[in-house]
Each structure stands twice: as C-alpha cells, then as structure tokens.
Tab-separated table of C-alpha atoms in Angstrom:
chain	number	residue	atom	x	y	z
A	1	MET	CA	23.018	4.735	0.892
A	2	ILE	CA	23.692	2.149	3.667
A	3	PHE	CA	21.747	-0.470	2.084
A	4	LYS	CA	23.785	-0.101	-1.064
A	5	LYS	CA	26.921	-0.156	0.286
A	6	ILE	CA	26.179	-3.317	1.894
A	7	ILE	CA	24.454	-5.103	-1.287
A	8	LEU	CA	27.602	-4.351	-3.196
A	9	LEU	CA	29.980	-5.823	-0.634
A	10	LEU	CA	27.765	-8.825	-0.103
A	11	CYS	CA	28.326	-9.209	-4.099
A	12	ILE	CA	31.600	-8.879	-3.828
A	13	LEU	CA	32.049	-11.749	-1.055
A	14	GLY	CA	29.590	-13.767	-3.241
A	15	VAL	CA	26.567	-14.006	-0.958
A	16	VAL	CA	24.359	-12.250	-3.343
A	17	SER	CA	24.013	-12.117	-6.915
A	18	THR	CA	25.122	-9.453	-8.827
A	19	LEU	CA	21.437	-9.030	-10.185
A	20	THR	CA	20.943	-7.211	-6.815
A	21	ALA	CA	23.357	-4.250	-7.826
A	22	GLN	CA	21.605	-3.401	-10.930
A	23	SER	CA	18.915	-1.181	-9.984
A	24	MET	CA	16.582	-3.849	-9.780
A	25	TYR	CA	13.806	-1.296	-9.366
A	26	GLN	CA	14.604	0.471	-12.841
A	27	GLN	CA	14.705	-3.197	-14.427
A	28	PHE	CA	11.193	-4.042	-13.015
A	29	ALA	CA	9.464	-0.755	-13.844
A	30	ASP	CA	10.610	-1.012	-17.038
A	31	SER	CA	9.595	-4.590	-17.558
A	32	GLU	CA	5.882	-3.198	-16.381
A	33	MET	CA	5.868	-0.316	-18.926
A	34	LYS	CA	6.498	-2.999	-21.925
A	35	ARG	CA	4.098	-5.367	-19.878
A	36	PHE	CA	1.438	-2.268	-19.835
A	37	PRO	CA	2.219	0.005	-22.143
A	38	GLU	CA	-1.057	2.137	-21.127
A	39	ALA	CA	-0.735	3.089	-17.644
A	40	TRP	CA	-4.615	1.990	-17.641
A	41	GLN	CA	-3.421	-1.619	-18.087
A	42	LEU	CA	-1.542	-1.372	-14.578
A	43	ASP	CA	-3.268	-4.441	-12.659
A	44	HIS	CA	-4.508	-6.217	-15.887
A	45	GLY	CA	-6.529	-3.140	-16.076
A	46	LYS	CA	-9.268	-3.376	-19.307
A	47	ARG	CA	-10.525	0.263	-19.344
A	48	LEU	CA	-9.695	3.865	-18.482
A	49	TYR	CA	-10.529	3.953	-14.513
A	50	PHE	CA	-8.943	6.190	-11.517
A	51	GLY	CA	-8.242	2.735	-9.852
A	52	TYR	CA	-6.464	2.295	-7.078
A	53	SER	CA	-4.275	-0.261	-8.194
A	54	GLN	CA	-3.413	1.848	-10.869
A	55	GLY	CA	-2.450	4.435	-8.677
A	56	LEU	CA	-0.299	2.667	-6.775
A	57	GLY	CA	1.436	1.462	-9.765
A	58	CYS	CA	1.849	5.248	-11.157
A	59	LEU	CA	3.383	6.145	-7.443
A	60	ALA	CA	6.177	3.795	-7.800
A	61	MET	CA	6.543	5.190	-11.398
A	62	LEU	CA	6.945	8.546	-10.052
A	63	LYS	CA	9.707	7.499	-7.741
A	64	VAL	CA	11.388	5.691	-10.185
A	65	ALA	CA	11.164	9.076	-12.295
A	66	GLU	CA	12.617	11.142	-9.285
A	67	LYS	CA	15.526	8.518	-8.507
A	68	THR	CA	16.641	8.244	-12.287
A	69	GLY	CA	15.774	11.703	-13.544
A	70	ASP	CA	14.375	9.903	-16.924
A	71	LYS	CA	11.185	11.698	-17.788
A	72	LYS	CA	9.810	8.460	-19.395
A	73	TYR	CA	8.233	7.405	-16.248
A	74	PHE	CA	6.580	10.759	-15.167
A	75	ASN	CA	5.569	10.832	-18.792
A	76	TYR	CA	3.801	7.345	-18.447
A	77	VAL	CA	1.800	8.652	-15.184
A	78	GLU	CA	0.959	12.022	-16.544
A	79	LYS	CA	-0.536	10.572	-19.540
A	80	TRP	CA	-2.842	8.585	-17.384
A	81	ALA	CA	-3.916	11.599	-15.241
A	82	ASP	CA	-3.875	13.596	-17.934
A	83	THR	CA	-6.942	11.185	-19.536
A	84	LEU	CA	-8.934	10.514	-16.871
A	85	ILE	CA	-8.794	14.285	-15.506
A	86	ASN	CA	-11.086	16.987	-17.685
A	87	GLU	CA	-10.193	20.967	-17.535
A	88	LYS	CA	-12.665	20.826	-14.844
A	89	GLY	CA	-10.889	18.671	-12.457
A	90	GLU	CA	-13.766	16.144	-13.035
A	91	ILE	CA	-12.495	12.543	-12.736
A	92	HIS	CA	-13.518	10.044	-15.337
A	93	LEU	CA	-16.204	7.422	-13.727
A	94	TYR	CA	-15.678	9.023	-10.176
A	95	GLU	CA	-18.506	8.221	-8.042
A	96	LEU	CA	-18.972	10.647	-5.113
A	97	SER	CA	-22.049	9.061	-4.080
A	98	ALA	CA	-19.939	5.683	-3.457
A	99	TYR	CA	-18.285	7.031	-0.730
A	100	ASN	CA	-15.767	4.708	-1.674
A	101	VAL	CA	-11.741	5.391	0.214
A	102	ASP	CA	-10.162	3.664	-2.678
A	103	PHE	CA	-11.051	6.271	-4.935
A	104	VAL	CA	-8.637	8.256	-2.651
A	105	ASN	CA	-5.400	6.307	-3.110
A	106	SER	CA	-4.959	7.467	-6.756
A	107	GLY	CA	-5.304	10.701	-5.395
A	108	LYS	CA	-1.920	10.754	-4.280
A	109	ILE	CA	0.105	11.077	-7.836
A	110	LEU	CA	-1.866	14.127	-8.235
A	111	PHE	CA	0.616	16.267	-5.796
A	112	GLU	CA	3.728	15.827	-7.845
A	113	LEU	CA	1.727	16.470	-11.132
A	114	TYR	CA	0.416	19.669	-9.980
A	115	GLU	CA	3.775	20.665	-8.436
A	116	LYS	CA	5.597	19.950	-11.872
A	117	THR	CA	3.255	20.791	-14.992
A	118	LYS	CA	1.195	23.388	-12.457
A	119	LYS	CA	-2.100	22.091	-14.650
A	120	GLU	CA	-4.680	23.520	-12.095
A	121	LYS	CA	-7.001	20.518	-13.341
A	122	TYR	CA	-4.875	18.304	-10.989
A	123	ARG	CA	-5.384	20.716	-7.957
A	124	LEU	CA	-9.423	20.641	-8.636
A	125	ALA	CA	-9.396	16.973	-8.559
A	126	ILE	CA	-7.239	16.759	-5.321
A	127	GLU	CA	-9.802	19.475	-3.815
A	128	THR	CA	-12.705	16.692	-5.173
A	129	LEU	CA	-10.932	13.955	-2.921
A	130	VAL	CA	-11.170	15.780	-0.077
A	131	HIS	CA	-14.339	17.043	-0.634
A	132	GLN	CA	-15.202	13.896	-0.688
A	133	LEU	CA	-13.407	12.975	2.924
A	134	LYS	CA	-15.203	15.694	4.516
A	135	TYR	CA	-18.734	13.701	4.176
A	136	GLN	CA	-17.290	10.508	4.093
A	137	PRO	CA	-19.494	8.178	7.023
A	138	THR	CA	-17.661	7.551	9.606
A	139	THR	CA	-17.926	5.427	12.666
A	140	LEU	CA	-18.559	7.062	16.085
A	141	GLU	CA	-15.134	7.645	16.873
A	142	GLY	CA	-14.340	9.326	13.262
A	143	GLY	CA	-12.400	6.505	11.267
A	144	TYR	CA	-13.446	6.456	7.650
A	145	TRP	CA	-16.113	3.637	6.561
A	146	HIS	CA	-14.410	1.351	4.075
A	147	LYS	CA	-17.347	2.469	1.401
A	148	LEU	CA	-20.708	3.394	1.761
A	149	ILE	CA	-21.722	-0.409	1.231
A	150	TYR	CA	-19.881	-1.331	3.826
A	151	PRO	CA	-21.441	0.901	6.864
A	152	HIS	CA	-19.839	0.768	10.213
A	153	GLN	CA	-16.560	-0.791	8.804
A	154	ILE	CA	-13.337	0.025	9.327
A	155	TRP	CA	-11.006	-1.971	6.833
A	156	LEU	CA	-6.638	-1.777	7.374
A	157	ASP	CA	-6.683	-1.144	3.645
A	158	GLY	CA	-8.375	1.875	3.743
A	159	VAL	CA	-6.070	3.894	6.077
A	160	TYR	CA	-3.424	3.508	3.103
A	161	MET	CA	-5.769	5.035	0.777
A	162	THR	CA	-6.643	7.966	2.642
A	163	GLY	CA	-3.814	8.927	5.403
A	164	PRO	CA	-0.625	9.416	3.791
A	165	PHE	CA	-3.110	11.727	0.893
A	166	LEU	CA	-4.528	13.347	4.177
A	167	ALA	CA	-0.999	14.231	5.467
A	168	LYS	CA	0.148	15.048	1.500
A	169	TYR	CA	-2.819	17.507	1.382
A	170	ALA	CA	-2.210	19.438	4.959
A	171	LYS	CA	1.349	19.825	3.784
A	172	LEU	CA	-0.321	21.616	0.482
A	173	SER	CA	-3.105	23.568	2.285
A	174	LYS	CA	-1.212	24.402	5.448
A	175	GLN	CA	-3.903	23.118	7.187
A	176	ASP	CA	-3.027	21.010	10.370
A	177	GLN	CA	-6.144	19.426	10.454
A	178	TYR	CA	-5.584	17.247	8.008
A	179	TYR	CA	-2.656	15.933	9.790
A	180	ASP	CA	-4.505	15.128	12.702
A	181	LYS	CA	-7.351	13.381	10.736
A	182	ALA	CA	-4.406	11.024	9.239
A	183	ILE	CA	-3.244	10.320	12.584
A	184	ASP	CA	-6.562	9.784	13.659
A	185	GLU	CA	-7.106	7.130	10.813
A	186	ILE	CA	-4.172	5.323	11.980
A	187	LEU	CA	-4.810	5.480	15.986
A	188	ILE	CA	-8.777	4.382	15.789
A	189	THR	CA	-7.866	1.481	13.883
A	190	ALA	CA	-5.266	0.230	15.599
A	191	LYS	CA	-7.546	0.460	18.477
A	192	HIS	CA	-10.086	-1.764	17.316
A	193	THR	CA	-7.895	-4.287	14.891
A	194	LEU	CA	-4.785	-4.682	16.975
A	195	ASP	CA	-4.743	-8.304	18.844
A	196	THR	CA	-2.941	-8.006	22.252
A	197	ARG	CA	-2.118	-11.385	22.042
A	198	THR	CA	-0.188	-11.536	19.175
A	199	GLY	CA	0.440	-8.124	18.226
A	200	LEU	CA	-1.191	-8.527	14.623
A	201	TYR	CA	-3.945	-6.834	13.084
A	202	TYR	CA	-7.168	-8.203	11.924
A	203	HIS	CA	-8.447	-7.200	8.903
A	204	ALA	CA	-11.236	-5.251	9.194
A	205	TRP	CA	-13.827	-4.151	12.526
A	206	ASP	CA	-17.498	-3.959	12.340
A	207	GLU	CA	-18.697	-1.175	15.180
A	208	SER	CA	-22.079	-2.559	14.414
A	209	LYS	CA	-20.986	-6.338	15.261
A	210	LYS	CA	-23.576	-7.214	12.618
A	211	GLN	CA	-21.580	-8.832	9.580
A	212	ALA	CA	-21.290	-12.258	9.575
A	213	TRP	CA	-17.813	-12.313	9.472
A	214	ALA	CA	-17.268	-10.160	12.675
A	215	ASN	CA	-16.792	-11.485	16.547
A	216	PRO	CA	-19.669	-10.840	18.005
A	217	LYS	CA	-17.989	-9.302	21.161
A	218	THR	CA	-14.964	-7.657	19.552
A	219	GLY	CA	-16.657	-6.906	15.846
A	220	GLN	CA	-12.883	-7.856	14.491
A	221	SER	CA	-12.571	-9.802	11.540
A	222	PRO	CA	-11.288	-13.480	12.361
A	223	ASN	CA	-7.843	-13.673	10.731
A	224	PHE	CA	-4.708	-11.944	9.712
A	225	TRP	CA	-4.457	-11.307	5.859
A	226	GLY	CA	-0.935	-10.588	4.727
A	227	ARG	CA	-1.706	-7.695	2.943
A	228	SER	CA	-3.874	-5.878	4.658
A	229	ILE	CA	-1.096	-5.579	7.552
A	230	GLY	CA	0.955	-4.700	4.572
A	231	TRP	CA	-1.537	-1.558	3.577
A	232	TYR	CA	-1.014	-0.689	7.557
A	233	PHE	CA	2.269	-0.985	7.597
A	234	MET	CA	2.967	1.118	4.584
A	235	ALA	CA	0.272	3.588	5.749
A	236	VAL	CA	2.079	4.613	9.237
A	237	ILE	CA	5.281	4.997	7.020
A	238	ASP	CA	4.517	7.306	4.854
A	239	VAL	CA	2.320	9.261	6.884
A	240	LEU	CA	5.366	10.129	9.312
A	241	ASP	CA	7.283	10.979	5.987
A	242	GLU	CA	4.648	14.022	5.821
A	243	LEU	CA	4.349	14.786	9.788
A	244	PRO	CA	6.556	17.724	10.805
A	245	LEU	CA	9.519	16.229	13.174
A	246	ASP	CA	7.612	18.331	16.428
A	247	TYR	CA	3.645	17.459	15.234
A	248	PRO	CA	2.123	16.153	18.210
A	249	ARG	CA	1.541	12.423	18.526
A	250	ARG	CA	4.354	11.642	15.784
A	251	ASP	CA	5.849	9.732	18.352
A	252	GLN	CA	3.013	7.288	19.560
A	253	LEU	CA	2.887	6.622	15.331
A	254	ILE	CA	6.671	5.953	15.497
A	255	GLN	CA	6.561	3.663	18.642
A	256	LEU	CA	3.334	1.621	16.512
A	257	ALA	CA	5.805	1.227	13.677
A	258	GLN	CA	8.326	0.198	15.682
A	259	SER	CA	5.492	-2.334	17.735
A	260	LEU	CA	4.539	-3.692	14.583
A	261	ALA	CA	7.932	-4.023	13.069
A	262	LYS	CA	8.795	-6.316	15.803
A	263	THR	CA	6.396	-8.422	15.831
A	264	LEU	CA	5.920	-9.382	12.147
A	265	ALA	CA	9.642	-10.515	12.677
A	266	ASN	CA	8.301	-13.231	14.398
A	267	TYR	CA	6.567	-14.321	11.685
A	268	GLN	CA	8.868	-14.503	8.849
A	269	ASP	CA	9.882	-18.068	7.593
A	270	ASP	CA	12.912	-19.389	7.293
A	271	GLU	CA	13.352	-18.727	4.042
A	272	GLY	CA	12.644	-14.345	4.485
A	273	LEU	CA	9.177	-14.749	3.722
A	274	TRP	CA	5.430	-13.684	5.151
A	275	TRP	CA	2.235	-16.070	4.226
A	276	GLN	CA	-0.825	-15.261	2.572
A	277	VAL	CA	-2.552	-15.835	6.389
A	278	ILE	CA	0.610	-14.631	8.020
A	279	ASP	CA	0.005	-16.334	11.390
A	280	GLN	CA	-0.184	-19.843	9.961
A	281	PRO	CA	2.874	-21.050	7.537
A	282	LYS	CA	2.876	-23.949	5.674
A	283	LYS	CA	-0.956	-24.945	6.937
A	284	GLU	CA	-2.703	-26.300	3.872
A	285	ARG	CA	-3.209	-24.473	0.857
A	286	ASN	CA	-1.143	-21.071	2.664
A	287	TYR	CA	1.800	-19.954	0.539
A	288	GLN	CA	4.183	-17.043	0.550
A	289	GLU	CA	2.355	-14.180	-1.149
A	290	ALA	CA	3.949	-11.381	-3.485
A	291	SER	CA	2.159	-8.508	-2.126
A	292	VAL	CA	2.968	-9.293	1.376
A	293	ASN	CA	6.204	-9.339	0.975
A	294	SER	CA	6.959	-6.326	-1.543
A	295	MET	CA	4.893	-4.247	0.868
A	296	PHE	CA	7.246	-5.326	4.309
A	297	LEU	CA	9.960	-4.702	1.789
A	298	TYR	CA	9.147	-1.118	1.364
A	299	ALA	CA	7.644	-0.619	4.471
A	300	TYR	CA	11.201	-2.054	6.811
A	301	SER	CA	13.468	-0.848	3.906
A	302	LYS	CA	11.779	3.059	3.962
A	303	GLY	CA	11.728	3.027	8.088
A	304	ILE	CA	15.129	2.340	8.440
A	305	ASN	CA	16.042	5.017	6.318
A	306	LYS	CA	14.255	7.587	7.937
A	307	LYS	CA	15.362	6.022	11.375
A	308	TYR	CA	12.017	5.449	12.314
A	309	LEU	CA	13.075	1.727	12.931
A	310	SER	CA	16.329	0.245	13.653
A	311	GLU	CA	19.087	-0.666	11.554
A	312	SER	CA	19.376	-3.717	12.667
A	313	TYR	CA	16.707	-4.741	10.845
A	314	MET	CA	18.482	-4.640	7.483
A	315	ALA	CA	19.712	-8.280	7.821
A	316	LEU	CA	15.414	-8.604	7.909
A	317	VAL	CA	15.494	-7.018	4.906
A	318	HIS	CA	18.320	-8.867	2.994
A	319	LYS	CA	16.991	-12.200	3.771
A	320	LEU	CA	13.474	-11.026	2.725
A	321	TYR	CA	14.832	-9.738	-0.532
A	322	GLN	CA	16.826	-12.935	-1.014
A	323	GLY	CA	13.530	-14.727	-0.217
A	324	ILE	CA	11.680	-12.818	-2.962
A	325	GLN	CA	14.879	-13.428	-5.213
A	326	GLY	CA	14.399	-17.280	-4.929
A	327	ARG	CA	10.768	-17.963	-4.930
A	328	LEU	CA	8.337	-14.809	-6.016
A	329	LEU	CA	10.709	-12.989	-8.927
A	330	LYS	CA	11.004	-14.777	-12.304
A	331	LYS	CA	12.609	-13.736	-15.708
A	332	GLU	CA	11.418	-14.979	-18.607
A	333	ASN	CA	11.232	-13.221	-22.599
A	334	GLY	CA	13.607	-10.419	-21.265
A	335	LEU	CA	10.801	-9.037	-18.555
A	336	TRP	CA	11.045	-9.208	-14.995
A	337	SER	CA	7.592	-10.599	-12.845
A	338	LEU	CA	6.251	-11.474	-9.602
A	339	VAL	CA	4.411	-14.585	-9.092
A	340	GLN	CA	1.859	-15.706	-6.567
A	341	CYS	CA	0.067	-12.179	-6.387
A	342	ASN	CA	-3.387	-12.437	-4.233
A	343	ALA	CA	-5.767	-10.967	-7.086
A	344	VAL	CA	-8.354	-9.473	-4.662
A	345	ALA	CA	-9.779	-10.324	-1.047
A	346	GLY	CA	-12.404	-8.670	1.118
A	347	LEU	CA	-15.294	-8.755	3.508
A	348	GLY	CA	-19.138	-8.975	2.717
A	349	GLY	CA	-20.167	-8.310	-0.674
A	350	ASN	CA	-22.105	-11.195	-3.150
A	351	PRO	CA	-20.827	-13.993	-2.837
A	352	TYR	CA	-20.504	-13.286	0.460
A	353	ARG	CA	-16.922	-12.904	1.836
A	354	ASP	CA	-16.563	-14.451	5.355
A	355	GLY	CA	-13.015	-13.859	6.255
A	356	SER	CA	-12.057	-17.655	6.898
A	357	TYR	CA	-8.734	-19.096	6.716
A	358	ASP	CA	-9.894	-20.905	3.677
A	359	TYR	CA	-11.275	-17.482	1.700
A	360	TYR	CA	-8.262	-16.115	2.165
A	361	VAL	CA	-6.046	-18.868	0.401
A	362	GLY	CA	-8.887	-19.627	-1.738
A	363	GLU	CA	-8.918	-16.516	-3.868
A	364	ARG	CA	-7.378	-15.821	-7.185
A	365	ILE	CA	-3.741	-15.986	-7.608
A	366	ARG	CA	-2.484	-13.687	-10.848
A	367	GLU	CA	1.573	-12.788	-11.731
A	368	ASN	CA	2.302	-9.037	-11.780
A	369	ASP	CA	-0.501	-7.998	-9.730
A	370	THR	CA	0.080	-3.699	-8.879
A	371	LYS	CA	-0.669	-4.576	-5.400
A	372	ALA	CA	2.828	-6.317	-5.220
A	373	THR	CA	4.641	-4.937	-8.181
A	374	GLY	CA	4.250	-1.436	-7.242
A	375	PRO	CA	5.285	-1.717	-3.508
A	376	PHE	CA	8.187	-3.971	-4.997
A	377	ILE	CA	9.482	-1.188	-7.224
A	378	MET	CA	9.179	0.989	-4.436
A	379	GLY	CA	11.037	-1.126	-1.973
A	380	CYS	CA	13.685	-1.576	-4.132
A	381	ILE	CA	14.380	1.899	-3.989
A	382	GLU	CA	14.501	2.462	-0.424
A	383	SER	CA	16.348	-0.797	-0.330
A	384	GLY	CA	19.249	-0.337	-2.945
A	385	PHE	CA	18.249	-3.180	-5.003
C-alpha cells in the first residue's frame, strides 16, 4: 500500500514517530475491546441495543478482522448480533413504527455476518430493515425523512445510515433499484444542503421550512457541523465502493467526492485538523473535534486508495494524522484514547436544538465516542497507520 511505504520512509527519516508504523488500527481496536469487553458497551452503552454507534464500532472491528485474520474481532461483533437477533430475524428493541434511519446503520454488519456464518436470521434482519426503507416517509423528491418525529427533514447523518446499506443490499439481492435509491439519497441531499458560496454542506434541510432552525427561504439549517459533513463524505465514498464500475451516475458521485475533498482542504488548520463548527476555527468555544477528523481520515484515505481522489491528498492525510496524534490521541494505562469527541448533536426535539453556533459548541464533549473511534480505526486501516 502506498501509504504504508511512505510512512515507513518517513519513520526512517525521523519525520514521524515509529508509532505510526505499528498498526495503530489494531492497537486502538484492542484498546476499545478492553475498555468495552462487550460490543453493546461501545460508545459507553448501558444496555443491549441495535444502536447506530455500536454498529459503526462493530463495522470497524470487522474491518480489523479482515485485515489481520484474527477472529477475535469477528467474534466480538458476532456475539453482539447473535444476542440481538432471534431466529425469526427479529431485532431486540427495534421499532418499525419509529421510521428512524439510525436503525439501518447497524444493518451494514449483517451482510458479512450472513456471508460468514450462513445464519438465516441475519438475512431476515436485513430484510426487516429493507422493509422499513420501503415505507420510510420521504420528501416530495423521495429523500428519506430522518425520523418520523422529524417530518420533512433530511439530515446529512441519515445519508450515511441508509446509502451504503442500500448499495450493499443491491449487490446481495441483485436488484439495481437499490443502487439507484442510494445514489438518489446522496444527490437529493446535495441539492438541498450544499452552500454554493463555500462548497460546504449544511447539517439539514426542512422541506416544509417550518422548523425554527430552518432558513425561511431555503429550509437549510444555519451552520456547518463538522461531523455531519463527515457522515456525508463517508457515505459517498462507501456507496461508490459498492457500485459497478459502469453504473449510471457513478461519475456524478465521484465528482461530488472530488469537489468536497477540494473544499474541505481549504478548512484544514495549520495543525492538520478541522473544527466542530467547520468554517469558524478558533472562534470562542470552538474546538478541534475528534469524530470529524477521524471521518475525514477515513474518507480521504479510502478515496485515494480507490482512486476516486487524487494521490496529491496524501500530504493532507499525513498532516491530518499528525494533528490527531498531537492533539486528539493519548495513551494511559496501556490503552489508546481519542479525546475531544462531541457526544451528540441534532436538531429540534425537546429541549429544542436550534442549530446555532452556540448550540454546537455547547454540546457535551467526552472521550472514546464511537462516532470518532470507529472511523479512526477504519481510517488507520485505509491509510496504513
């Protein structure tokens, strides 16, 4: 891998520490498993639940299993899924009536579990989630509402939850309509959340324009939240990974990824990092946030490896990793941790989240949030760290 060769050369030259040549992805995955011995505990989980954060962390563990050949990572994930899903394919605490796209994200791990174990219950659970998406409420153009309780709203987060899952299902079922739906999700969202002045994407769009956070003319939310753009960037890259090479509109997604990559490079700071509110670095209370940087590490690195993005971005990736290493990564008591993770952010609800700058910088910060650690592990795999 090109990344690995460059890192080894840099280590020889003393440009970066030897730490980066020692499979950080495996070291960090091992730290997560020691910190959270059961996969339901990922993201500081308190109960057995088909949560999107646990699904993201487990997806990273499956990639470590594939990379290393060590079954302990696969077994960690399979034990979680096996406990959650009964023989009928019913998912513990899953509620179809919520029409919540977050549920769909964990479904991504079921494709590999089904392939490796041949347990029919995993295939049935996949079909349960596909059934949800068949009836998920949508905007007039067909973009999924984020949840039933958030009517008429498309969030960038939701594109990651649904798009790659749909593309994986298209491959499994050999039904191209699901490729088309995954592409639709990305392009419809871009149409309504892209800010043409900056090239950045707003966190969400309200078709009804009735939400207090929505611009009354455009329906867009008021700020550029780093992690939401990270979700979207990863979604585009992961959907491309599933599409046949000659599939219609594939080139549009590649162009979108390239445009976003170019835009984001303009907002990388001198230390190689991006901030919670991405276009206002160093403003009071803003901070270099771990999940957005981990997500960009993954999206840029995979995009380069798959040749969706230019190899010229490798310098950006190395600067990013050095920034994470210097500012966001620490080791205590033998375990690696990521700090400065935004625990959660959203829009609407009760108490009401207004999407303001003060809202985003005021949300809770913690360590080892899986929205940061999962993409960090996957980013390190892709970049060879």
